[in-house]
Amino acid sequence: MIAATMTKTAERAQQIDFSVTYFATGQKFLVKKGTVKELKDLEGKKIGTAKGSTSEQNAAKALPTATILSFDDYPQAFLALQQGKVFAVTTDESILAGIRGKAPNKEEFEIPDVQISDEPYGLGMRKGDKAFVDFVNATLLKWKRAQGKGVVRQMVWAQHHDTDEADLHHHRG
């Protein structure tokens, strides 16, 4: 099973089976604050992203006049943005938010409300193993129902505070 920030695509579904969508995000851009208000502000610019990603393909389609520069990973693309080598970095908003959140000068950057694709994440599994896909989907749906009851938040809290599940009742709230 592959558990990563992997977008469910028709091309990938030819090779593997996917679970139900467990997280939905969209592809956006990380830019220097105040430089982008709409998609046309990115036309003809250098845009950084990761090699071989759906982000690379989506950016090329949405911005045919832009130069898409591919990096080994998103932190390298962000470094290029900080150094002025690219005008923007593009990938899923959740990844961009994490990159921006770790930056010591995060107030200098923003993720404008410019989205070029929907990115539904799914778990990837060996093609044709319907019983396993059904099991994974049932588990994900139980997990989703548990989130609404606060159970997942408590389990995550316990994992980060060296607490076992028996102690969770002390931390509900």
CSV table of C-alpha atoms in Angstrom, one decimal:
chain,number,residue,atom,x,y,z
A,1,MET,CA,0.0,0.0,0.0
A,2,ILE,CA,1.2,3.5,-0.8
A,3,ALA,CA,0.2,6.2,1.8
A,4,ALA,CA,1.5,9.6,0.6
A,5,THR,CA,0.2,12.8,-0.8
A,6,MET,CA,-0.8,11.0,-3.9
A,7,THR,CA,-3.5,12.4,-6.1
A,8,LYS,CA,-6.0,9.9,-7.6
A,9,THR,CA,-5.7,10.2,-11.4
A,10,ALA,CA,-7.0,8.0,-14.3
A,11,GLU,CA,-3.4,7.4,-15.4
A,12,ARG,CA,-2.4,6.1,-12.0
A,13,ALA,CA,-5.6,4.0,-11.7
A,14,GLN,CA,-4.4,2.0,-14.7
A,15,GLN,CA,-1.5,0.8,-12.6
A,16,ILE,CA,-2.9,0.6,-9.1
A,17,ASP,CA,-6.3,0.6,-7.3
A,18,PHE,CA,-7.2,3.6,-5.1
A,19,SER,CA,-9.1,3.8,-1.8
A,20,VAL,CA,-12.0,6.3,-1.4
A,21,THR,CA,-10.7,9.9,-1.2
A,22,TYR,CA,-9.4,10.5,2.4
A,23,PHE,CA,-8.3,14.1,1.8
A,24,ALA,CA,-9.2,16.7,-0.8
A,25,THR,CA,-7.1,19.7,-1.6
A,26,GLY,CA,-6.4,21.9,-4.6
A,27,GLN,CA,-3.3,22.9,-6.5
A,28,LYS,CA,-2.4,26.5,-5.7
A,29,PHE,CA,0.7,28.7,-5.7
A,30,LEU,CA,3.1,30.0,-3.0
A,31,VAL,CA,4.3,33.5,-3.9
A,32,LYS,CA,5.9,36.6,-2.4
A,33,LYS,CA,3.2,38.5,-0.7
A,34,GLY,CA,1.1,40.9,-2.9
A,35,THR,CA,2.5,39.6,-6.3
A,36,VAL,CA,-0.5,37.5,-7.4
A,37,LYS,CA,-4.2,38.2,-7.4
A,38,GLU,CA,-5.3,36.0,-10.3
A,39,LEU,CA,-4.0,33.4,-12.7
A,40,LYS,CA,-3.0,35.8,-15.4
A,41,ASP,CA,-0.4,37.3,-12.9
A,42,LEU,CA,1.5,34.1,-13.4
A,43,GLU,CA,1.6,34.1,-17.2
A,44,GLY,CA,5.1,34.1,-18.7
A,45,LYS,CA,6.7,33.6,-15.3
A,46,LYS,CA,9.0,30.9,-14.0
A,47,ILE,CA,7.1,28.5,-11.8
A,48,GLY,CA,8.8,25.9,-9.7
A,49,THR,CA,7.5,22.5,-8.8
A,50,ALA,CA,8.6,18.9,-8.2
A,51,LYS,CA,9.8,16.6,-11.0
A,52,GLY,CA,7.3,14.0,-12.3
A,53,SER,CA,4.4,15.4,-10.2
A,54,THR,CA,0.8,16.0,-11.3
A,55,SER,CA,1.5,19.6,-10.2
A,56,GLU,CA,4.1,19.8,-13.0
A,57,GLN,CA,1.5,18.7,-15.6
A,58,ASN,CA,-1.3,20.9,-14.3
A,59,ALA,CA,0.9,24.0,-14.2
A,60,ALA,CA,2.0,23.4,-17.8
A,61,LYS,CA,-1.7,23.1,-18.9
A,62,ALA,CA,-3.0,26.0,-16.9
A,63,LEU,CA,-0.1,28.4,-17.8
A,64,PRO,CA,1.2,27.5,-21.3
A,65,THR,CA,3.2,30.7,-21.5
A,66,ALA,CA,5.0,30.1,-18.1
A,67,THR,CA,8.3,28.3,-17.8
A,68,ILE,CA,7.9,25.3,-15.5
A,69,LEU,CA,11.1,24.5,-13.7
A,70,SER,CA,11.2,21.1,-12.1
A,71,PHE,CA,13.1,20.4,-8.8
A,72,ASP,CA,13.9,17.2,-7.0
A,73,ASP,CA,11.6,18.3,-4.2
A,74,TYR,CA,9.4,21.1,-3.0
A,75,PRO,CA,11.8,22.5,-0.4
A,76,GLN,CA,14.3,23.1,-3.3
A,77,ALA,CA,11.6,24.8,-5.3
A,78,PHE,CA,10.9,27.0,-2.3
A,79,LEU,CA,14.6,27.9,-1.9
A,80,ALA,CA,14.5,29.0,-5.6
A,81,LEU,CA,11.5,31.2,-4.8
A,82,GLN,CA,13.3,32.7,-1.8
A,83,GLN,CA,16.4,33.4,-4.1
A,84,GLY,CA,14.3,35.0,-6.8
A,85,LYS,CA,15.0,32.2,-9.3
A,86,VAL,CA,11.3,31.4,-9.7
A,87,PHE,CA,8.2,33.7,-9.3
A,88,ALA,CA,6.1,31.0,-7.7
A,89,VAL,CA,6.0,27.4,-6.4
A,90,THR,CA,3.0,25.3,-7.2
A,91,THR,CA,1.6,22.1,-5.7
A,92,ASP,CA,-1.2,21.0,-3.5
A,93,GLU,CA,-2.3,23.7,-1.1
A,94,SER,CA,-1.7,21.5,2.0
A,95,ILE,CA,1.9,21.0,1.0
A,96,LEU,CA,2.4,24.7,0.3
A,97,ALA,CA,1.0,25.6,3.7
A,98,GLY,CA,3.4,23.2,5.4
A,99,ILE,CA,6.4,24.7,3.5
A,100,ARG,CA,5.3,28.3,4.3
A,101,GLY,CA,4.7,27.4,7.9
A,102,LYS,CA,8.3,26.2,8.4
A,103,ALA,CA,9.8,29.2,6.7
A,104,PRO,CA,11.5,31.6,9.2
A,105,ASN,CA,10.3,34.6,7.0
A,106,LYS,CA,6.8,33.1,6.4
A,107,GLU,CA,5.1,36.5,6.6
A,108,GLU,CA,6.8,37.5,3.3
A,109,PHE,CA,4.9,34.7,1.4
A,110,GLU,CA,1.3,33.9,0.8
A,111,ILE,CA,-0.9,31.4,-1.0
A,112,PRO,CA,-3.3,33.5,-3.0
A,113,ASP,CA,-6.8,32.1,-3.8
A,114,VAL,CA,-5.8,30.9,-7.3
A,115,GLN,CA,-6.5,27.2,-7.8
A,116,ILE,CA,-5.8,25.3,-11.0
A,117,SER,CA,-7.0,21.8,-10.1
A,118,ASP,CA,-8.7,19.7,-7.5
A,119,GLU,CA,-6.4,17.1,-5.9
A,120,PRO,CA,-8.2,14.2,-4.2
A,121,TYR,CA,-5.8,12.0,-2.2
A,122,GLY,CA,-6.2,8.2,-2.1
A,123,LEU,CA,-4.3,5.3,-0.8
A,124,GLY,CA,-2.7,3.2,-3.5
A,125,MET,CA,-2.9,-0.6,-3.5
A,126,ARG,CA,-2.0,-3.5,-5.7
A,127,LYS,CA,-4.3,-3.7,-8.7
A,128,GLY,CA,-7.1,-6.3,-8.5
A,129,ASP,CA,-7.2,-7.0,-4.8
A,130,LYS,CA,-10.8,-6.1,-4.2
A,131,ALA,CA,-11.0,-7.6,-0.7
A,132,PHE,CA,-8.1,-5.5,0.5
A,133,VAL,CA,-9.5,-2.3,-1.2
A,134,ASP,CA,-12.9,-3.0,0.5
A,135,PHE,CA,-11.1,-3.4,3.9
A,136,VAL,CA,-9.2,-0.2,3.5
A,137,ASN,CA,-12.2,1.7,2.4
A,138,ALA,CA,-14.3,0.4,5.3
A,139,THR,CA,-11.5,1.4,7.7
A,140,LEU,CA,-11.2,4.9,6.2
A,141,LEU,CA,-15.0,5.4,6.5
A,142,LYS,CA,-14.9,4.3,10.2
A,143,TRP,CA,-11.9,6.7,10.7
A,144,LYS,CA,-13.9,9.5,9.1
A,145,ARG,CA,-16.9,8.8,11.3
A,146,ALA,CA,-14.7,8.7,14.4
A,147,GLN,CA,-13.2,12.2,13.5
A,148,GLY,CA,-16.7,13.7,14.0
A,149,LYS,CA,-16.7,12.3,17.5
A,150,GLY,CA,-13.3,13.7,18.5
A,151,VAL,CA,-11.8,10.2,18.8
A,152,VAL,CA,-9.2,10.7,16.1
A,153,ARG,CA,-8.0,13.9,17.7
A,154,GLN,CA,-7.6,12.2,21.0
A,155,MET,CA,-5.7,9.3,19.5
A,156,VAL,CA,-3.3,11.7,17.8
A,157,TRP,CA,-2.9,13.6,21.1
A,158,ALA,CA,-2.0,10.3,22.8
A,159,GLN,CA,0.6,9.4,20.2
A,160,HIS,CA,2.3,12.8,20.6
A,161,HIS,CA,2.2,12.7,24.4
A,162,ASP,CA,3.3,9.1,25.2
A,163,THR,CA,-0.2,8.3,26.4
A,164,ASP,CA,-2.0,5.0,25.8
A,165,GLU,CA,-5.6,4.8,24.7
A,166,ALA,CA,-6.7,3.8,28.2
A,167,ASP,CA,-5.7,7.2,29.4
A,168,LEU,CA,-7.6,9.1,26.7
A,169,HIS,CA,-10.7,9.6,28.8
A,170,HIS,CA,-8.7,12.1,30.9
A,171,HIS,CA,-8.0,14.2,27.9
A,172,ARG,CA,-11.4,14.5,26.2
A,173,GLY,CA,-12.7,18.0,25.6
